[in-house]
């Protein structure tokens, strides 16, 4: 059995179902793989995801990064006791993308009791780095009356 960081594991199909009727579905974000310590997904470069110059919109890269990172963060906690919410996100856009899908992989950098840090790499269809993002998540306890 492979070691994993997941305390509340989910399949790509389950994660995609969570994205129904959300920005993820509107933008075409699809989770394609869950590994022992990462979540991977794709998003098309289309009229919904580009800016007026025809390049992928930097803010859309951030939506992709935060979507995958948030899913991963919540899988890394016991969701009966905790949930994770975004606290800070940044992105460095290093290569323009005009066509094809992009793929993104969220990998944990730090799993703490009250926070997590995830790194998300977004690649073009040729496997070249397009954007690198860091996402900090707050781990919040469920409050039960």
XYZ file of C-alpha atoms in Angstrom:
145
model
C 0.000 0.000 0.000
C 1.312 3.421 -0.965
C 1.727 6.020 1.762
C -0.622 8.951 1.345
C -1.258 12.307 3.005
C -5.031 12.071 2.534
C -7.244 11.845 5.619
C -10.440 12.329 3.599
C -9.573 10.810 0.209
C -11.683 11.366 -2.886
C -11.585 10.195 -6.484
C -11.352 12.525 -9.466
C -15.035 11.788 -10.187
C -16.030 12.798 -6.651
C -13.977 16.002 -6.840
C -15.433 16.865 -10.249
C -18.942 16.358 -8.831
C -18.119 18.946 -6.135
C -17.344 21.408 -8.928
C -20.766 21.136 -10.553
C -22.544 24.507 -10.879
C -19.414 26.391 -9.781
C -16.689 28.468 -11.420
C -14.744 25.227 -11.950
C -17.457 23.792 -14.188
C -17.956 27.110 -16.023
C -14.237 27.309 -16.832
C -13.958 23.626 -17.756
C -11.653 22.671 -14.879
C -11.504 18.895 -14.571
C -9.639 16.838 -11.975
C -7.836 14.063 -13.804
C -5.708 12.355 -11.132
C -5.293 12.033 -7.396
C -1.896 10.722 -6.342
C -0.585 9.929 -2.871
C 0.368 13.586 -2.293
C -0.965 15.578 -5.257
C -4.077 16.518 -7.211
C -3.844 17.077 -10.969
C -6.316 18.643 -13.348
C -6.782 20.330 -16.698
C -8.493 23.409 -18.076
C -9.055 24.416 -21.703
C -7.679 27.636 -23.119
C -10.869 29.007 -24.659
C -12.973 32.144 -24.972
C -13.907 31.704 -21.292
C -10.308 31.610 -20.063
C -8.422 34.194 -22.156
C -7.946 37.940 -21.879
C -8.472 40.355 -24.835
C -4.991 39.655 -26.283
C -5.921 35.975 -26.660
C -3.615 34.760 -23.867
C -4.746 32.749 -20.880
C -5.921 35.228 -18.245
C -3.649 35.430 -15.204
C -6.645 35.527 -12.871
C -7.975 32.348 -14.443
C -4.628 30.662 -13.716
C -5.175 31.654 -10.087
C -8.697 30.181 -10.129
C -7.299 26.895 -11.465
C -4.540 26.887 -8.835
C -6.861 27.689 -5.949
C -9.453 25.168 -7.106
C -6.994 22.242 -7.143
C -5.162 23.406 -4.021
C -8.386 23.814 -2.064
C -9.585 20.361 -3.034
C -6.248 18.878 -2.005
C -6.149 20.811 1.277
C -9.561 19.523 2.312
C -8.573 15.956 1.455
C -5.576 16.341 3.788
C -7.753 16.928 6.882
C -10.437 14.918 8.661
C -13.455 16.717 7.179
C -15.640 15.572 10.081
C -13.556 17.848 12.323
C -11.988 20.481 10.027
C -12.305 22.329 6.758
C -9.783 24.434 4.862
C -10.277 27.898 3.384
C -7.980 30.034 1.278
C -5.895 32.541 3.194
C -3.440 33.785 0.553
C -2.643 32.985 -3.058
C 0.004 34.308 -5.422
C 1.062 33.454 -8.926
C 4.009 34.050 -11.200
C 3.051 33.914 -14.868
C 6.164 32.848 -16.750
C 4.935 31.741 -20.188
C 1.939 32.880 -22.221
C -0.480 30.231 -23.457
C -2.780 30.859 -26.436
C -4.220 27.423 -27.200
C -4.675 23.878 -26.045
C -5.387 22.709 -22.534
C -3.209 23.556 -19.569
C -2.564 21.024 -16.839
C -1.945 21.821 -13.204
C -0.560 19.835 -10.296
C -1.070 20.833 -6.653
C 1.584 19.449 -4.273
C 1.849 20.017 -0.566
C 4.786 21.995 0.791
C 3.639 22.220 4.421
C 0.888 20.464 6.390
C 0.401 22.060 9.787
C -2.244 21.958 12.474
C -3.645 25.402 11.607
C -2.328 26.064 8.103
C -1.146 24.386 4.929
C 0.971 25.581 2.004
C 0.487 24.179 -1.499
C 2.485 24.758 -4.682
C 0.636 24.539 -7.968
C 2.484 24.281 -11.278
C 0.538 25.018 -14.456
C 2.002 23.619 -17.671
C 1.162 24.185 -21.327
C 0.333 21.284 -23.623
C 4.044 20.876 -24.448
C 4.896 20.394 -20.774
C 6.463 23.824 -20.305
C 5.895 25.820 -17.116
C 3.342 28.572 -17.699
C 2.535 29.615 -14.130
C 3.627 28.726 -10.629
C 1.373 29.525 -7.707
C 1.566 29.217 -3.940
C -1.606 28.795 -1.905
C -1.845 29.144 1.865
C -4.867 27.508 3.439
C -6.255 28.017 6.938
C -7.372 24.856 8.730
C -10.590 25.657 10.617
C -12.338 23.483 13.201
C -16.030 22.786 12.676
C -18.021 24.482 15.413
C -20.846 22.281 16.624
C -23.481 23.833 18.912
